[in-house]
mmCIF file of C-alpha atoms in Angstrom:
data_model
loop_
_atom_site.group_PDB
_atom_site.id
_atom_site.type_symbol
_atom_site.label_atom_id
_atom_site.label_comp_id
_atom_site.label_asym_id
_atom_site.label_seq_id
_atom_site.Cartn_x
_atom_site.Cartn_y
_atom_site.Cartn_z
ATOM 1 C CA MET A 1 73.625 191.646 42.976
ATOM 2 C CA PRO A 2 74.323 193.589 46.179
ATOM 3 C CA VAL A 3 77.806 193.398 47.669
ATOM 4 C CA LYS A 4 78.080 191.376 50.900
ATOM 5 C CA ARG A 5 78.955 193.526 53.894
ATOM 6 C CA GLY A 6 80.728 192.858 57.169
ATOM 7 C CA SER A 7 77.879 194.449 59.114
ATOM 8 C CA GLN A 8 75.585 191.645 57.947
ATOM 9 C CA HIS A 9 78.012 188.811 58.642
ATOM 10 C CA ARG A 10 77.648 186.188 61.369
ATOM 11 C CA LEU A 11 80.078 183.411 62.332
ATOM 12 C CA GLY A 12 78.631 180.332 63.999
ATOM 13 C CA MET A 13 80.307 177.261 65.453
ATOM 14 C CA ILE A 14 79.456 173.982 67.145
ATOM 15 C CA LEU A 15 81.809 171.458 68.713
ATOM 16 C CA GLU A 16 82.069 168.138 66.906
ATOM 17 C CA VAL A 17 81.754 164.776 68.628
ATOM 18 C CA THR A 18 83.297 162.861 65.722
ATOM 19 C CA TYR A 19 86.190 164.632 64.059
ATOM 20 C CA GLY A 20 85.174 166.273 60.778
ATOM 21 C CA THR A 21 81.487 165.407 61.181
ATOM 22 C CA THR A 22 78.895 168.121 61.782
ATOM 23 C CA PRO A 23 76.418 167.088 64.488
ATOM 24 C CA ALA A 24 72.889 166.403 63.244
ATOM 25 C CA THR A 25 70.613 169.495 63.126
ATOM 26 C CA PRO A 26 73.328 171.627 64.711
ATOM 27 C CA ALA A 27 72.308 174.557 66.883
ATOM 28 C CA MET A 28 75.394 176.709 66.468
ATOM 29 C CA THR A 29 76.648 179.477 68.740
ATOM 30 C CA GLU A 30 77.653 182.855 67.357
ATOM 31 C CA VAL A 31 81.318 183.807 67.734
ATOM 32 C CA PRO A 32 81.711 187.607 68.041
ATOM 33 C CA ILE A 33 84.595 188.863 65.915
ATOM 34 C CA THR A 34 86.454 192.036 65.094
ATOM 35 C CA ARG A 35 87.901 190.437 61.967
ATOM 36 C CA LEU A 36 87.879 187.130 60.137
ATOM 37 C CA ARG A 37 90.159 185.808 57.432
ATOM 38 C CA LYS A 38 89.185 182.655 55.522
ATOM 39 C CA ASN A 39 91.462 180.951 53.049
ATOM 40 C CA LYS A 40 91.204 177.865 50.854
ATOM 41 C CA SER A 41 94.205 176.744 48.837
ATOM 42 C CA MET A 42 94.254 174.254 46.000
ATOM 43 C CA GLY A 43 97.580 172.495 45.818
ATOM 44 C CA ALA A 44 99.027 172.158 42.333
ATOM 45 C CA ILE A 45 101.016 169.330 40.813
ATOM 46 C CA ARG A 46 103.377 170.707 38.167
ATOM 47 C CA SER A 47 104.705 168.451 35.457
ATOM 48 C CA ALA A 48 108.452 168.647 34.840
ATOM 49 C CA GLN A 49 108.329 167.070 31.390
ATOM 50 C CA ILE A 50 110.722 168.641 28.920
ATOM 51 C CA ARG A 51 109.013 169.458 25.653
ATOM 52 C CA SER A 52 109.843 171.640 22.687
ATOM 53 C CA HIS A 53 109.255 174.891 24.595
ATOM 54 C CA PRO A 54 110.288 176.431 27.943
ATOM 55 C CA PHE A 55 106.771 176.651 29.405
ATOM 56 C CA LEU A 56 104.806 174.738 32.010
ATOM 57 C CA ASP A 57 102.107 172.801 30.157
ATOM 58 C CA ARG A 58 100.612 170.525 32.839
ATOM 59 C CA LEU A 59 99.053 171.846 36.063
ATOM 60 C CA LEU A 60 97.038 169.227 37.951
ATOM 61 C CA PRO A 61 95.007 169.490 41.178
ATOM 62 C CA GLY A 62 96.842 168.606 44.395
ATOM 63 C CA PHE A 63 96.352 168.643 48.164
ATOM 64 C CA LYS A 64 93.684 170.995 49.539
ATOM 65 C CA THR A 65 94.176 173.117 52.644
ATOM 66 C CA GLN A 66 91.904 175.566 54.443
ATOM 67 C CA ASP A 67 92.625 177.887 57.323
ATOM 68 C CA LEU A 68 91.019 180.738 59.227
ATOM 69 C CA GLU A 69 92.103 183.564 61.515
ATOM 70 C CA ILE A 70 89.732 185.147 64.023
ATOM 71 C CA GLY A 71 90.389 188.465 65.733
ATOM 72 C CA ALA A 72 88.277 189.239 68.791
ATOM 73 C CA GLU A 73 87.846 191.242 71.965
ATOM 74 C CA LEU A 74 88.051 188.712 74.777
ATOM 75 C CA GLN A 75 84.791 188.317 76.724
ATOM 76 C CA HIS A 76 83.419 186.122 79.462
ATOM 77 C CA GLY A 77 81.764 182.980 78.098
ATOM 78 C CA ASN A 78 81.664 183.833 74.398
ATOM 79 C CA TYR A 79 85.032 182.232 73.603
ATOM 80 C CA ASP A 80 84.958 179.241 75.932
ATOM 81 C CA SER A 81 84.575 176.806 73.020
ATOM 82 C CA LEU A 82 87.521 178.307 71.126
ATOM 83 C CA LEU A 83 89.641 178.174 74.283
ATOM 84 C CA GLN A 84 88.641 174.526 74.598
ATOM 85 C CA LEU A 85 89.839 173.900 71.031
ATOM 86 C CA LEU A 86 93.125 175.598 71.948
ATOM 87 C CA ALA A 87 93.539 173.389 75.023
ATOM 88 C CA GLY A 88 92.636 170.202 73.197
ATOM 89 C CA GLN A 89 90.444 169.121 76.085
ATOM 90 C CA ALA A 90 87.247 170.156 77.846
ATOM 91 C CA TRP A 91 86.689 172.543 80.733
ATOM 92 C CA ALA A 92 86.576 170.918 84.165
ATOM 93 C CA THR A 93 83.851 173.091 85.693
ATOM 94 C CA ASN A 94 85.588 176.484 85.414
ATOM 95 C CA VAL A 95 89.166 175.312 84.934
ATOM 96 C CA LEU A 96 90.841 174.605 81.598
ATOM 97 C CA LYS A 97 94.344 173.152 81.267
ATOM 98 C CA MET A 98 96.355 173.001 78.070
ATOM 99 C CA GLY A 99 96.396 169.332 77.073
ATOM 100 C CA ASP A 100 97.609 166.851 74.499
ATOM 101 C CA GLY A 101 94.430 166.196 72.511
ATOM 102 C CA LEU A 102 92.843 167.676 69.426
ATOM 103 C CA LEU A 103 89.222 168.831 69.584
ATOM 104 C CA SER A 104 87.331 170.064 66.546
ATOM 105 C CA ALA A 105 84.313 172.114 65.510
ATOM 106 C CA THR A 106 82.166 172.953 62.508
ATOM 107 C CA MET A 107 82.087 176.628 61.536
ATOM 108 C CA GLU A 108 79.769 178.522 59.238
ATOM 109 C CA SER A 109 80.374 182.044 57.964
ATOM 110 C CA ARG A 110 77.035 183.579 56.934
ATOM 111 C CA MET A 111 77.169 186.440 54.427
ATOM 112 C CA SER A 112 73.885 188.283 53.969
ATOM 113 C CA GLY A 113 72.725 190.868 51.458
ATOM 114 C CA GLY A 114 70.625 189.535 48.613
ATOM 115 C CA THR A 115 71.126 185.785 48.292
ATOM 116 C CA ILE A 116 72.611 184.459 51.536
ATOM 117 C CA LEU A 117 75.874 182.583 51.025
ATOM 118 C CA TYR A 118 77.714 180.381 53.513
ATOM 119 C CA ASP A 119 81.385 179.479 53.794
ATOM 120 C CA GLN A 120 81.418 176.186 55.710
ATOM 121 C CA PHE A 121 84.318 174.445 57.443
ATOM 122 C CA THR A 122 84.423 171.067 59.166
ATOM 123 C CA GLY A 123 87.119 169.505 61.321
ATOM 124 C CA VAL A 124 88.206 172.958 62.521
ATOM 125 C CA PHE A 125 90.885 173.073 65.228
ATOM 126 C CA VAL A 126 92.932 175.840 66.849
ATOM 127 C CA ASN A 127 96.670 175.669 66.222
ATOM 128 C CA ARG A 128 97.575 179.154 67.452
ATOM 129 C CA ALA A 129 96.315 181.806 69.857
ATOM 130 C CA GLU A 130 97.824 185.137 70.859
ATOM 131 C CA PHE A 131 96.579 187.191 73.803
ATOM 132 C CA SER A 132 97.386 190.850 74.449
ATOM 133 C CA ILE A 133 96.643 192.790 77.646
ATOM 134 C CA SER A 134 97.960 196.330 77.533
ATOM 135 C CA ALA A 135 97.602 199.507 79.565
ATOM 136 C CA ASP A 136 99.403 201.524 76.886
ATOM 137 C CA GLN A 137 96.095 202.495 75.284
ATOM 138 C CA ASP A 138 92.408 202.365 76.137
ATOM 139 C CA ALA A 139 91.482 199.198 74.274
ATOM 140 C CA PRO A 140 89.878 195.869 75.161
ATOM 141 C CA VAL A 141 91.947 192.751 75.764
ATOM 142 C CA SER A 142 92.502 191.224 72.334
ATOM 143 C CA VAL A 143 92.936 187.662 71.163
ATOM 144 C CA THR A 144 93.766 186.186 67.779
ATOM 145 C CA PHE A 145 92.956 182.554 67.029
ATOM 146 C CA GLY A 146 94.619 180.725 64.150
ATOM 147 C CA LEU A 147 92.669 177.703 62.914
ATOM 148 C CA ALA A 148 92.857 175.009 60.264
ATOM 149 C CA ALA A 149 90.117 172.773 58.876
ATOM 150 C CA LEU A 150 89.758 169.355 57.302
ATOM 151 C CA THR A 151 87.261 170.352 54.606
ATOM 152 C CA SER A 152 85.494 173.465 53.378
ATOM 153 C CA GLU A 153 82.827 174.607 50.967
ATOM 154 C CA LEU A 154 82.697 178.211 49.813
ATOM 155 C CA ASP A 155 79.498 180.015 48.809
ATOM 156 C CA ALA A 156 77.095 177.261 49.797
ATOM 157 C CA THR A 157 73.445 178.276 49.492
ATOM 158 C CA VAL A 158 72.058 175.933 52.174
ATOM 159 C CA ALA A 159 72.945 176.479 55.830
ATOM 160 C CA LEU A 160 74.402 173.717 57.977
ATOM 161 C CA ALA A 161 73.077 175.303 61.156
ATOM 162 C CA SER A 162 69.523 174.651 62.264
ATOM 163 C CA THR A 163 69.810 177.860 64.309
ATOM 164 C CA THR A 164 72.567 180.346 65.159
ATOM 165 C CA PRO A 165 71.350 182.549 68.012
ATOM 166 C CA ALA A 166 73.183 185.780 68.739
ATOM 167 C CA ALA A 167 76.081 185.643 71.189
ATOM 168 C CA ALA A 168 75.458 186.846 74.735
ATOM 169 C CA ASP A 169 75.754 190.625 75.043
ATOM 170 C CA LYS A 170 78.878 190.995 77.182
ATOM 171 C CA ASN A 171 81.377 193.728 77.941
ATOM 172 C CA PRO A 172 84.880 192.933 76.709
ATOM 173 C CA PHE A 173 87.617 192.367 79.249
ATOM 174 C CA THR A 174 89.932 195.318 79.892
ATOM 175 C CA TYR A 175 93.169 195.953 81.744
ATOM 176 C CA LEU A 176 91.596 198.399 84.215
ATOM 177 C CA ASP A 177 90.462 195.893 86.838
ATOM 178 C CA GLY A 178 93.066 193.269 86.017
ATOM 179 C CA LEU A 179 96.475 192.535 87.461
ATOM 180 C CA THR A 180 99.656 190.649 86.669
ATOM 181 C CA GLU A 181 101.612 188.709 89.228
ATOM 182 C CA ILE A 182 105.142 187.454 88.689
ATOM 183 C CA ALA A 183 106.192 184.715 91.106
ATOM 184 C CA THR A 184 102.998 185.362 93.172
ATOM 185 C CA VAL A 185 103.764 189.089 93.650
ATOM 186 C CA VAL A 186 101.795 191.799 91.850
ATOM 187 C CA ARG A 187 104.178 193.736 89.596
ATOM 188 C CA PRO A 188 103.684 197.036 87.672
ATOM 189 C CA VAL A 189 103.327 195.451 84.247
ATOM 190 C CA THR A 190 102.239 197.792 81.467
ATOM 191 C CA SER A 191 101.608 195.064 78.901
ATOM 192 C CA VAL A 192 101.740 191.302 78.597
ATOM 193 C CA THR A 193 101.398 189.228 75.464
ATOM 194 C CA PHE A 194 101.616 185.470 75.189
ATOM 195 C CA ARG A 195 101.334 183.128 72.255
ATOM 196 C CA CYS A 196 100.354 179.463 72.223
ATOM 197 C CA GLU A 197 101.228 177.314 69.210
ATOM 198 C CA ARG A 198 100.406 173.678 68.590
ATOM 199 C CA ALA A 199 102.173 171.864 65.775
ATOM 200 C CA VAL A 200 99.651 169.685 63.941
ATOM 201 C CA ASP A 201 100.728 167.408 61.109
ATOM 202 C CA PRO A 202 98.301 166.399 58.344
ATOM 203 C CA LEU A 203 98.355 162.685 57.576
ATOM 204 C CA ARG A 204 98.349 162.615 53.778
ATOM 205 C CA VAL A 205 97.393 159.300 52.195
ATOM 206 C CA ILE A 206 97.269 158.061 48.633
ATOM 207 C CA GLY A 207 93.818 158.442 47.121
ATOM 208 C CA SER A 208 92.728 161.592 48.990
ATOM 209 C CA ALA A 209 93.092 165.343 48.375
ATOM 210 C CA VAL A 210 92.525 166.073 52.076
ATOM 211 C CA ALA A 211 94.218 164.765 55.213
ATOM 212 C CA ARG A 212 92.924 161.496 56.621
ATOM 213 C CA GLU A 213 93.464 163.026 60.059
ATOM 214 C CA PHE A 214 95.571 165.606 61.856
ATOM 215 C CA VAL A 215 98.149 164.491 64.421
ATOM 216 C CA PRO A 216 99.003 166.952 67.236
ATOM 217 C CA GLY A 217 102.665 167.490 68.106
ATOM 218 C CA ASP A 218 104.620 170.085 70.074
ATOM 219 C CA PHE A 219 102.811 172.739 72.117
ATOM 220 C CA THR A 220 104.820 175.878 72.870
ATOM 221 C CA LEU A 221 104.000 178.985 74.889
ATOM 222 C CA THR A 222 106.084 182.136 74.612
ATOM 223 C CA GLY A 223 105.451 185.724 75.591
ATOM 224 C CA ALA A 224 106.709 189.133 76.595
ATOM 225 C CA LEU A 225 106.249 191.473 79.567
ATOM 226 C CA THR A 226 106.826 195.225 79.527
ATOM 227 C CA MET A 227 107.393 197.020 82.836
ATOM 228 C CA PRO A 228 109.255 199.989 84.278
ATOM 229 C CA ILE A 229 112.748 199.579 85.680
ATOM 230 C CA GLU A 230 112.296 199.987 89.454
ATOM 231 C CA ASP A 231 114.471 197.308 91.017
ATOM 232 C CA ALA A 232 116.731 194.359 90.211
ATOM 233 C CA LEU A 233 114.159 191.582 90.609
ATOM 234 C CA GLU A 234 113.607 190.807 86.945
ATOM 235 C CA SER A 235 117.271 191.020 85.954
ATOM 236 C CA ALA A 236 118.125 188.623 88.814
ATOM 237 C CA ARG A 237 115.548 186.172 87.484
ATOM 238 C CA LEU A 238 117.062 186.460 84.025
ATOM 239 C CA GLU A 239 120.640 185.976 85.251
ATOM 240 C CA GLY A 240 119.720 183.177 87.638
ATOM 241 C CA PHE A 241 117.468 181.440 85.082
ATOM 242 C CA THR A 242 115.010 180.926 87.935
ATOM 243 C CA ASN A 243 111.294 180.242 87.686
ATOM 244 C CA ALA A 244 109.278 183.448 87.239
ATOM 245 C CA PRO A 245 105.675 182.439 86.568
ATOM 246 C CA PRO A 246 103.505 185.241 85.144
ATOM 247 C CA HIS A 247 99.881 185.247 86.254
ATOM 248 C CA PRO A 248 97.810 187.795 84.321
ATOM 249 C CA ARG A 249 94.110 188.382 84.961
ATOM 250 C CA CYS A 250 91.733 190.367 82.764
ATOM 251 C CA SER A 251 88.306 191.490 83.927
ATOM 252 C CA GLU A 252 85.072 193.120 83.017
ATOM 253 C CA PRO A 253 84.626 196.590 84.558
ATOM 254 C CA GLY A 254 84.261 196.059 88.303
ATOM 255 C CA GLY A 255 86.632 193.100 88.492
ATOM 256 C CA THR A 256 84.130 190.464 89.625
ATOM 257 C CA VAL A 257 83.934 188.704 86.238
ATOM 258 C CA TYR A 258 87.348 187.690 84.996
ATOM 259 C CA LEU A 259 89.550 185.266 83.112
ATOM 260 C CA ASP A 260 92.695 184.144 84.851
ATOM 261 C CA PHE A 261 95.830 182.768 83.134
ATOM 262 C CA LEU A 262 98.405 180.945 85.258
ATOM 263 C CA ILE A 263 101.649 179.930 83.548
ATOM 264 C CA PRO A 264 103.337 178.004 86.377
ATOM 265 C CA GLN A 265 106.835 177.356 85.015
ATOM 266 C CA VAL A 266 108.587 180.106 83.052
ATOM 267 C CA LYS A 267 112.152 181.078 82.247
ATOM 268 C CA PHE A 268 113.148 184.590 81.222
ATOM 269 C CA LEU A 269 115.121 184.383 77.972
ATOM 270 C CA SER A 270 116.002 187.995 77.209
ATOM 271 C CA MET A 271 115.646 191.520 78.563
ATOM 272 C CA GLY A 272 115.660 194.601 76.371
ATOM 273 C CA ARG A 273 116.171 198.115 77.740
ATOM 274 C CA SER A 274 116.371 201.383 75.868
ATOM 275 C CA ILE A 275 116.765 205.040 76.798
ATOM 276 C CA GLU A 276 115.010 207.254 74.282
ATOM 277 C CA GLY A 277 114.115 210.328 76.284
ATOM 278 C CA ARG A 278 114.005 211.945 79.702
ATOM 279 C CA GLY A 279 111.001 209.962 80.963
ATOM 280 C CA GLY A 280 110.614 206.633 82.675
ATOM 281 C CA LEU A 281 112.820 203.739 81.656
ATOM 282 C CA MET A 282 111.126 200.555 80.523
ATOM 283 C CA GLN A 283 112.242 196.979 80.004
ATOM 284 C CA GLU A 284 110.790 194.201 77.864
ATOM 285 C CA VAL A 285 111.273 190.645 79.053
ATOM 286 C CA GLU A 286 110.759 187.693 76.736
ATOM 287 C CA PHE A 287 109.885 184.340 78.300
ATOM 288 C CA GLU A 288 109.064 180.741 77.483
ATOM 289 C CA ALA A 289 106.966 178.264 79.444
ATOM 290 C CA ILE A 290 107.976 174.720 80.329
ATOM 291 C CA TYR A 291 105.936 171.770 81.591
ATOM 292 C CA ASP A 292 104.852 171.916 85.224
ATOM 293 C CA THR A 293 104.718 168.464 86.811
ATOM 294 C CA SER A 294 102.421 169.533 89.660
ATOM 295 C CA SER A 295 99.619 170.834 87.421
ATOM 296 C CA ALA A 296 100.552 168.597 84.447
ATOM 297 C CA THR A 297 100.311 171.477 81.961
ATOM 298 C CA VAL A 298 101.990 174.670 80.778
ATOM 299 C CA MET A 299 98.982 176.941 81.390
ATOM 300 C CA THR A 300 95.771 176.839 83.387
ATOM 301 C CA ILE A 301 92.849 179.148 82.561
ATOM 302 C CA THR A 302 90.269 179.843 85.261
ATOM 303 C CA ARG A 303 86.963 181.597 84.590
ATOM 304 C CA THR A 304 84.349 182.977 86.938
ATOM 305 C CA ALA A 305 81.151 180.942 86.958
#
């Protein structure tokens, strides 16, 4: 049998209407990836009975968990559904606010080469996303999505998807035509990373090896900015514990197609500075977002139409 290869892999997804239920005859959308990790774990119940030897002699099946991690180069349009899963609510035209819900999708990982095999996941939700925009090297804007699922089947031979057309051919976003404002003023930021995490608790019930449902909890947003030391603005914000909202934008070449991230309420938590040579001095500022009552969120994403 030929070995499955990454070059012949395709990941498809479709949003679910009912949690954990794949829509009928689903026409999935391809999700472009740079990497994909899939994991299914079988919980184990270990007997503690003391017998006439020192060895474990009972290992029984327990609670099942499945999770995924997607690495990607951020593009216009091709990750709107994953961003929606992160937010827990739908786009309002071209605006997406982080919310309090939990949206889900069905995903299918198609592995070609000889007999086609499918790893299938239902009730998939995003519980983590990390974005990185950096001018330190010529590389696209990157994003990593962490996901969990209600159920999974590995190496299925029948596809769930009725069709999975190729994703739109788009340029990835880069730093070149982007910008980063801090407190509405453009600042010379060399890199910005921010990480969203949503705590989601599985409701485990007697009689089931999978969660009856997943209950969303805390949503946190933290990040870091790297910039040269030019003035005392950032240290004053740190010392004063004043609001310093970062507002990064990443764009396709030309700057007319972009994705805009506004984090309206932010406190600087720490500032690291080091002198390691004769060149420019840099500082790294770590921050955390808090709820903004005006926008009723911690982050608003705006896309071009």
